[in-house]
mmCIF file with all atom_site columns, C-alpha atoms in Angstrom:
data_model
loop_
_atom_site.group_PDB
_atom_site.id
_atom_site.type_symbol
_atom_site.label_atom_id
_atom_site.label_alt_id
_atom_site.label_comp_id
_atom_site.label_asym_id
_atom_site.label_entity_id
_atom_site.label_seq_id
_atom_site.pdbx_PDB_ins_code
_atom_site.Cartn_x
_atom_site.Cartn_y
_atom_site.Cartn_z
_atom_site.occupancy
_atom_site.B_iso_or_equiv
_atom_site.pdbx_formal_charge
_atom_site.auth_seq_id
_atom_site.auth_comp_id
_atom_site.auth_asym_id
_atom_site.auth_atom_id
_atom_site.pdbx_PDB_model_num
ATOM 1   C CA . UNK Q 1 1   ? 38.409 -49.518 32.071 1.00 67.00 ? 132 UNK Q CA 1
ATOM 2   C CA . UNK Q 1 2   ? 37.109 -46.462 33.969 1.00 81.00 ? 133 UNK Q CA 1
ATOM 3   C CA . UNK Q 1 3   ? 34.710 -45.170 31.660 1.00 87.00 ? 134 UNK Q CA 1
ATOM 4   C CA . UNK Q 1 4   ? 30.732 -45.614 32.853 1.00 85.00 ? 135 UNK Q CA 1
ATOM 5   C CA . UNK Q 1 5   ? 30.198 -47.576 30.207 1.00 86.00 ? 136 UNK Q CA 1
ATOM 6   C CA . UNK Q 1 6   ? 32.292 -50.828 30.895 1.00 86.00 ? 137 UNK Q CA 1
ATOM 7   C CA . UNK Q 1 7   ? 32.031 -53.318 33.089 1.00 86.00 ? 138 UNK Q CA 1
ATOM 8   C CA . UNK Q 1 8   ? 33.632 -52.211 36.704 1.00 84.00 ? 139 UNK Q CA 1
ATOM 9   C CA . UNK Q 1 9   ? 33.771 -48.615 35.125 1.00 84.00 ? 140 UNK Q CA 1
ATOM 10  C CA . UNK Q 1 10  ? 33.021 -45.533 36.967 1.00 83.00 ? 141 UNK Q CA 1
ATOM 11  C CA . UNK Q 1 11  ? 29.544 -43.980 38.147 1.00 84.00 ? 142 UNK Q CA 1
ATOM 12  C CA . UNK Q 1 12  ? 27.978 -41.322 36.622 1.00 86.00 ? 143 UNK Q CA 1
ATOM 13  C CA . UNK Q 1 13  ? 26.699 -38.394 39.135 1.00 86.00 ? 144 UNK Q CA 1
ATOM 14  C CA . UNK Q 1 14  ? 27.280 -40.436 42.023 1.00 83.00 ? 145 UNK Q CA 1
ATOM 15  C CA . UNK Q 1 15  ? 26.738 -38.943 45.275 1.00 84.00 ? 146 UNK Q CA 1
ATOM 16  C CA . UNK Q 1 16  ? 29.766 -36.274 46.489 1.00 83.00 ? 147 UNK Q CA 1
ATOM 17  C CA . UNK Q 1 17  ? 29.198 -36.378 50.232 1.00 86.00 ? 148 UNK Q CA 1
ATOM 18  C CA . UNK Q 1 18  ? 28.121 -32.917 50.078 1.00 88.00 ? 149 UNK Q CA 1
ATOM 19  C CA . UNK Q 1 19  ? 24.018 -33.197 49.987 1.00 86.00 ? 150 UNK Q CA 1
ATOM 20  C CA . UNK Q 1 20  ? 21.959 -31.445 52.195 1.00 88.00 ? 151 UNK Q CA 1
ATOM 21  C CA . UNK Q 1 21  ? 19.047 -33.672 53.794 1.00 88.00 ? 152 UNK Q CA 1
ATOM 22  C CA . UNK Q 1 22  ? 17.485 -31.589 56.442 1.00 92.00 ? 153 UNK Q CA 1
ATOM 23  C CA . UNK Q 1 23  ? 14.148 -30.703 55.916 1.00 90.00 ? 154 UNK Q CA 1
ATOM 24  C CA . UNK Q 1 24  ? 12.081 -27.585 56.958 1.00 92.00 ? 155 UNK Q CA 1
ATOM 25  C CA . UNK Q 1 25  ? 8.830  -27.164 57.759 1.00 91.00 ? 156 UNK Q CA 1
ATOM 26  C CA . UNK Q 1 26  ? 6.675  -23.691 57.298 1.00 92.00 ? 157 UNK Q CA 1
ATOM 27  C CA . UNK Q 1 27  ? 5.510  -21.500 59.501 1.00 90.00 ? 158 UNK Q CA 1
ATOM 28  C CA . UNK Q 1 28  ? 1.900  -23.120 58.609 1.00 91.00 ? 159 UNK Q CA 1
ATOM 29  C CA . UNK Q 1 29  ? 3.057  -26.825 59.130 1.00 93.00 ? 160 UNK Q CA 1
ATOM 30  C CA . UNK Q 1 30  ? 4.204  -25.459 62.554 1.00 93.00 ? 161 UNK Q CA 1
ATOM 31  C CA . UNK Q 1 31  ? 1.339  -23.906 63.988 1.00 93.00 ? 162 UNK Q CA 1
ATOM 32  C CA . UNK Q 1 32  ? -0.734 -26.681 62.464 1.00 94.00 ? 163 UNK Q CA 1
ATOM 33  C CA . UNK Q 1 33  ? 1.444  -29.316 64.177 1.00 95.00 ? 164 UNK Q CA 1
ATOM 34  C CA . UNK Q 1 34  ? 1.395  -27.332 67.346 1.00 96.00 ? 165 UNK Q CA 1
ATOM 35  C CA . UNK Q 1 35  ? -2.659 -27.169 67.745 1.00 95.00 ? 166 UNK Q CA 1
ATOM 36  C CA . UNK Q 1 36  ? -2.650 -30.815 66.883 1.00 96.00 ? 167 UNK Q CA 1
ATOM 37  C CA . UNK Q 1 37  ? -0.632 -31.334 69.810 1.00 97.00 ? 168 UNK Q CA 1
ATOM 38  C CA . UNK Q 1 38  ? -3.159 -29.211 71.927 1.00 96.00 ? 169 UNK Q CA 1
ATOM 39  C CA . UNK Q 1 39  ? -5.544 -30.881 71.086 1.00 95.00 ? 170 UNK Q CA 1
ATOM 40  C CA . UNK Q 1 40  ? -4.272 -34.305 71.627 1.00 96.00 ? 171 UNK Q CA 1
ATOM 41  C CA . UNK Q 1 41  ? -3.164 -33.209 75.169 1.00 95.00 ? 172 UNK Q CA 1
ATOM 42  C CA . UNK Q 1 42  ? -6.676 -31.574 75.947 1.00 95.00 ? 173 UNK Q CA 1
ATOM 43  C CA . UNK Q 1 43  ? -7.482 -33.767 78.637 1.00 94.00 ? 174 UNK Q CA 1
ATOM 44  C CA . UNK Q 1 44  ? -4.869 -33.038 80.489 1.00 91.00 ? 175 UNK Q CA 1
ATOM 45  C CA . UNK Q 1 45  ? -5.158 -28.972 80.015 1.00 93.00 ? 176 UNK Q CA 1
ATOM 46  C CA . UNK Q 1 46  ? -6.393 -26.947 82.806 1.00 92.00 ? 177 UNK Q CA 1
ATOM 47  C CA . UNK Q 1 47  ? -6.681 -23.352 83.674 1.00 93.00 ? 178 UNK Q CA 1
ATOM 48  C CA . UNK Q 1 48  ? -5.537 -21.385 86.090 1.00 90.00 ? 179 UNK Q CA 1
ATOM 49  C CA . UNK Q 1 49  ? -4.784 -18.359 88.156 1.00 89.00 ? 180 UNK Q CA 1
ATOM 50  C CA . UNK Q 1 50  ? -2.971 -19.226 90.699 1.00 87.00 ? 181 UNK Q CA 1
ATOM 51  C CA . UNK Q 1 51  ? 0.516  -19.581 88.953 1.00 86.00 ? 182 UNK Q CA 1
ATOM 52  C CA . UNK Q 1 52  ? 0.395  -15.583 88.712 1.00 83.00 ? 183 UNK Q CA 1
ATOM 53  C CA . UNK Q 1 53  ? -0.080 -15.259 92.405 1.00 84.00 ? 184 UNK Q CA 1
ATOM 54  C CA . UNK Q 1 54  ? 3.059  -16.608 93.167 1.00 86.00 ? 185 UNK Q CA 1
ATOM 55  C CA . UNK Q 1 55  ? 5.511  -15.587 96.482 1.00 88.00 ? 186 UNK Q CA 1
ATOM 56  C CA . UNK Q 1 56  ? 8.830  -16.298 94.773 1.00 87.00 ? 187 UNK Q CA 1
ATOM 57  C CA . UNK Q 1 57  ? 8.979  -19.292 96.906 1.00 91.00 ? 188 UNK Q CA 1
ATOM 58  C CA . UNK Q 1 58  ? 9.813  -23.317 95.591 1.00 90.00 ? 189 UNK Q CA 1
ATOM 59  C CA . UNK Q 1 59  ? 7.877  -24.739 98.312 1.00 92.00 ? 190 UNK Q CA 1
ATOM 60  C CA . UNK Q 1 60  ? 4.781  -22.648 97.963 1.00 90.00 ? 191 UNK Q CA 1
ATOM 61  C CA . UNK Q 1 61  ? 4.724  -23.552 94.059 1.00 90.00 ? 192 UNK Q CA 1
ATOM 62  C CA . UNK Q 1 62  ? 5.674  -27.362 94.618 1.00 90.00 ? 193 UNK Q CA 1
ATOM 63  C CA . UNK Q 1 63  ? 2.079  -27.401 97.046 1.00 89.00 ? 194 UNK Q CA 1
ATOM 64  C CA . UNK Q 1 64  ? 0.414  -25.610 94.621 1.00 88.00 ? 195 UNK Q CA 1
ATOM 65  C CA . UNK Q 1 65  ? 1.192  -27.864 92.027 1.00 88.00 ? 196 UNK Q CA 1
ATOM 66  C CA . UNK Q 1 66  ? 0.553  -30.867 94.173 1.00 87.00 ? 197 UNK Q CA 1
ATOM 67  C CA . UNK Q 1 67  ? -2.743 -29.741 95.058 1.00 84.00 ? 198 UNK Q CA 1
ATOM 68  C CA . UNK Q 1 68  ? -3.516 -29.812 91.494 1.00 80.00 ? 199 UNK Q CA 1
ATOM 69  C CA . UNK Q 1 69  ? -1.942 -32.446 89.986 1.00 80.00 ? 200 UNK Q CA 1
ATOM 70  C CA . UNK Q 1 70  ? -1.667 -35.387 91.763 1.00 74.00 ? 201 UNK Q CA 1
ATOM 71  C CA . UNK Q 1 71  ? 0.577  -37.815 90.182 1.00 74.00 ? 202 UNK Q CA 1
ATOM 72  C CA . UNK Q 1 72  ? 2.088  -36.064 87.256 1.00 69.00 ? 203 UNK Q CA 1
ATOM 73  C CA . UNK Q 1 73  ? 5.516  -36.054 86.606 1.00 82.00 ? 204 UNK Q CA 1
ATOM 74  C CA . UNK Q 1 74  ? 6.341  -33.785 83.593 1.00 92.00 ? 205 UNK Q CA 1
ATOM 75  C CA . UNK Q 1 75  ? 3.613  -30.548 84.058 1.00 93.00 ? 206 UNK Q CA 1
ATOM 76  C CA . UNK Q 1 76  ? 4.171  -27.637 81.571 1.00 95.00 ? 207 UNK Q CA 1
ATOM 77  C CA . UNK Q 1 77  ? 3.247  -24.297 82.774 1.00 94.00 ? 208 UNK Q CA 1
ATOM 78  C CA . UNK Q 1 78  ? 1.907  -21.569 79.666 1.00 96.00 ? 209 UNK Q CA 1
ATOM 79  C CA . UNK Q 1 79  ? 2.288  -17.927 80.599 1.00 94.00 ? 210 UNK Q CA 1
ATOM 80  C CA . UNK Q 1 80  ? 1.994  -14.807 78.782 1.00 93.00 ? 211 UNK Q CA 1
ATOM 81  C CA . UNK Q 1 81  ? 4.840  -13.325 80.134 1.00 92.00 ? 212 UNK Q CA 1
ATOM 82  C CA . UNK Q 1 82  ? 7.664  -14.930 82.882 1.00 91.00 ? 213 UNK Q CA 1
ATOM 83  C CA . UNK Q 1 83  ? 7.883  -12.673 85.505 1.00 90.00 ? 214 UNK Q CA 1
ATOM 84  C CA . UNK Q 1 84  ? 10.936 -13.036 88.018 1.00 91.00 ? 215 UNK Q CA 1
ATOM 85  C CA . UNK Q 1 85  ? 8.656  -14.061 91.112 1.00 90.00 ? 216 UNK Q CA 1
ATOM 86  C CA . UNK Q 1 86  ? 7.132  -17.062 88.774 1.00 90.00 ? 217 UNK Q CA 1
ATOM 87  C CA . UNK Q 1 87  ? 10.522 -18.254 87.365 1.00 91.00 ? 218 UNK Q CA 1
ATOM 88  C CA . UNK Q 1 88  ? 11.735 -17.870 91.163 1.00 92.00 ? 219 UNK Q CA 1
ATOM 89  C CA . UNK Q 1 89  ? 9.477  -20.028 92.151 1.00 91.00 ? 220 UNK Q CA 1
ATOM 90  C CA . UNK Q 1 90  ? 9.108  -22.969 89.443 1.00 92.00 ? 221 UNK Q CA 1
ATOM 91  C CA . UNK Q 1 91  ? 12.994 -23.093 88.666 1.00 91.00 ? 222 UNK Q CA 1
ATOM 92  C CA . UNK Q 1 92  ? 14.092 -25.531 91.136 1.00 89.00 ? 223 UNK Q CA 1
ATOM 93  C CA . UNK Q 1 93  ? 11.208 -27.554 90.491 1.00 90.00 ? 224 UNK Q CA 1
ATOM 94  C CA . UNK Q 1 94  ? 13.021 -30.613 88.561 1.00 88.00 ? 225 UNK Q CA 1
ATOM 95  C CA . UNK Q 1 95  ? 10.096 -31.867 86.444 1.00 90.00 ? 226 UNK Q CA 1
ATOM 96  C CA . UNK Q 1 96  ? 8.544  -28.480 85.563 1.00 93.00 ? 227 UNK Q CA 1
ATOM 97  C CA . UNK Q 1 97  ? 8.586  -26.495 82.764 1.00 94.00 ? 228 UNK Q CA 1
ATOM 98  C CA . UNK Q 1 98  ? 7.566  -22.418 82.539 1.00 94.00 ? 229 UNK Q CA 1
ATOM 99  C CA . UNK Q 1 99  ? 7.204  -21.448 78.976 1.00 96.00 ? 230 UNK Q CA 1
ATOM 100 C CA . UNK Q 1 100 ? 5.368  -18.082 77.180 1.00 95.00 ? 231 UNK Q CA 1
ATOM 101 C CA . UNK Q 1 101 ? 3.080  -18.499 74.792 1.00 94.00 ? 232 UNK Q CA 1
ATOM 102 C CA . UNK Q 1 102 ? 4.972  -17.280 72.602 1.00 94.00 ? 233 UNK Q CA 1
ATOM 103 C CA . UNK Q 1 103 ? 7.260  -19.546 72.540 1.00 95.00 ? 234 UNK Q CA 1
ATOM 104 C CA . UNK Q 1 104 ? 5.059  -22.782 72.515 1.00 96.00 ? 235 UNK Q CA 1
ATOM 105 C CA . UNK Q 1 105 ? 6.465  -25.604 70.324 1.00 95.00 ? 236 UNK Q CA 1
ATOM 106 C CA . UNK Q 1 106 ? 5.341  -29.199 69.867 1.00 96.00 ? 237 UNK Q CA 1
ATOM 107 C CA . UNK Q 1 107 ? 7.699  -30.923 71.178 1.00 96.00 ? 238 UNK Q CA 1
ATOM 108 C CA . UNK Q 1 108 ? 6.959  -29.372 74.585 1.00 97.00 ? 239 UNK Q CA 1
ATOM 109 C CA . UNK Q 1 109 ? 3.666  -29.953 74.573 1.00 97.00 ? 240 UNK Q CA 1
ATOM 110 C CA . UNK Q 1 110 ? 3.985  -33.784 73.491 1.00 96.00 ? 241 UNK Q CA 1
ATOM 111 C CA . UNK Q 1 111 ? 6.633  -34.645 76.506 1.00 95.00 ? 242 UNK Q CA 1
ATOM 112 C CA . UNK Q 1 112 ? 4.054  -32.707 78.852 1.00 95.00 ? 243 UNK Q CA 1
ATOM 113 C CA . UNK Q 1 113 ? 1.882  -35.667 81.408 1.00 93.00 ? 244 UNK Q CA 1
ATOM 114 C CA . UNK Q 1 114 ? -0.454 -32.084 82.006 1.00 93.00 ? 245 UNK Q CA 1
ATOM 115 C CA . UNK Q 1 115 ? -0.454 -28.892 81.148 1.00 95.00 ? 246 UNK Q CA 1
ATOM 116 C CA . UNK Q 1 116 ? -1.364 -25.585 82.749 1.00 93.00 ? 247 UNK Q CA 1
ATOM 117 C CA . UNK Q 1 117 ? -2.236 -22.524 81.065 1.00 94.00 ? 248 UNK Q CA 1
ATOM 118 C CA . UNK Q 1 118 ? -2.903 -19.073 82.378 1.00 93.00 ? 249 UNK Q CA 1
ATOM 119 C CA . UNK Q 1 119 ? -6.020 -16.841 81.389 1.00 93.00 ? 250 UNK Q CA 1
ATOM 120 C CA . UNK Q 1 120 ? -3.595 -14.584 79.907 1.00 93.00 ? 251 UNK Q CA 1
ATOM 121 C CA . UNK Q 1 121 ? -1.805 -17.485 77.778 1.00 94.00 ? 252 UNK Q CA 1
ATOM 122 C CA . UNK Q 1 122 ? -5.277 -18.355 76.074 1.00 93.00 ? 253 UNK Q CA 1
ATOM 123 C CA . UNK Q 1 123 ? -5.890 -15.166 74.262 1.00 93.00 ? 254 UNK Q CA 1
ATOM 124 C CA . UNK Q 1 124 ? -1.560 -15.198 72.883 1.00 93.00 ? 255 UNK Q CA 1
ATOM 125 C CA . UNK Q 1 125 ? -2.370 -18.372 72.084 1.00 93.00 ? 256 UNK Q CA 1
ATOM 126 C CA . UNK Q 1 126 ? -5.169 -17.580 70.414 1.00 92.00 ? 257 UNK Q CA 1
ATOM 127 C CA . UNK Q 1 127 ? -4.198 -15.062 68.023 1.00 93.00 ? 258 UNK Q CA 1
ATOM 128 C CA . UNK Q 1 128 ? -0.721 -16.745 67.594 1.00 90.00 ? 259 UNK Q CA 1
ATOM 129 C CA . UNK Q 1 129 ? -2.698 -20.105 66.325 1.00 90.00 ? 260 UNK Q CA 1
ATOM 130 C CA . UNK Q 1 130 ? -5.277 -18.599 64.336 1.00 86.00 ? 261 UNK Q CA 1
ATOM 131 C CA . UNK Q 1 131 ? -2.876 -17.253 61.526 1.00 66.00 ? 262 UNK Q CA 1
ATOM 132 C CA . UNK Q 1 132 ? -2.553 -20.972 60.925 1.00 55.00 ? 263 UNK Q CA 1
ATOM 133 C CA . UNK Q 1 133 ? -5.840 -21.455 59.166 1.00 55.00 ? 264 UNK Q CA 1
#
């Protein structure tokens, strides 16, 4: 009565519970992803140099970014490299993000209404993007 082959029997390599699903994507996929995301969001890109001039002060960057941007609520800020003035300054602002080129991913740049990139994020960028061809 248990054997496969009767009615009401067992199953034969039936799922143990113990399968791994998750799926990875290369390095390629990645990068390839991530400029399709760039360029989806180009209209919204801009570049600047004012978010190196920074004071270290939240209500100097929160004008600055007003000035800018009007009525955007999520704005993602590229930089080469954080320095402690910039993250002083952009921290306490709620809806903004400061992230190196570097460490660019997709989803960051898909949840982004605009995005601002430094002249020294575009040539990171650059080089880190064109290994994806």
């Amino acid at each position: 009565r248990n054997a496969n082959i009767f009615v009401g029997g067992g199953t034969v390599h039936g799922p143990s519970g113990e399968q791994n699903y998750n799926l990875k994507l290369t390095a390629k996929m990645k990068n390839k992803a991530l400029i399709s995301a760039l360029s989806w969001q180009a209209p919204t890109m801009m570049v600047t140099e004012a978010i190196d001039k920074l004071d270290g002060k939240t209500k100097s960057a929160a004008k600055l970014l007003a000035d800018q941007l009007k009525d955007d609520t999520r704005i993602l800020v590229v930089v080469d490299k954080i320095t402690p003035m910039m993250r002083r300054s952009l921290n306490n602002l709620e809806q903004v993000l400061v992230v190196s080129a570097a460490r660019l991913n997709t989803l960051q740049v898909l949840n982004a209404d605009s995005i601002i990139l430094t002249n020294q994020a575009l040539p990171v960028l650059e080089t880190r993007l064109g290994e994806a061809k």
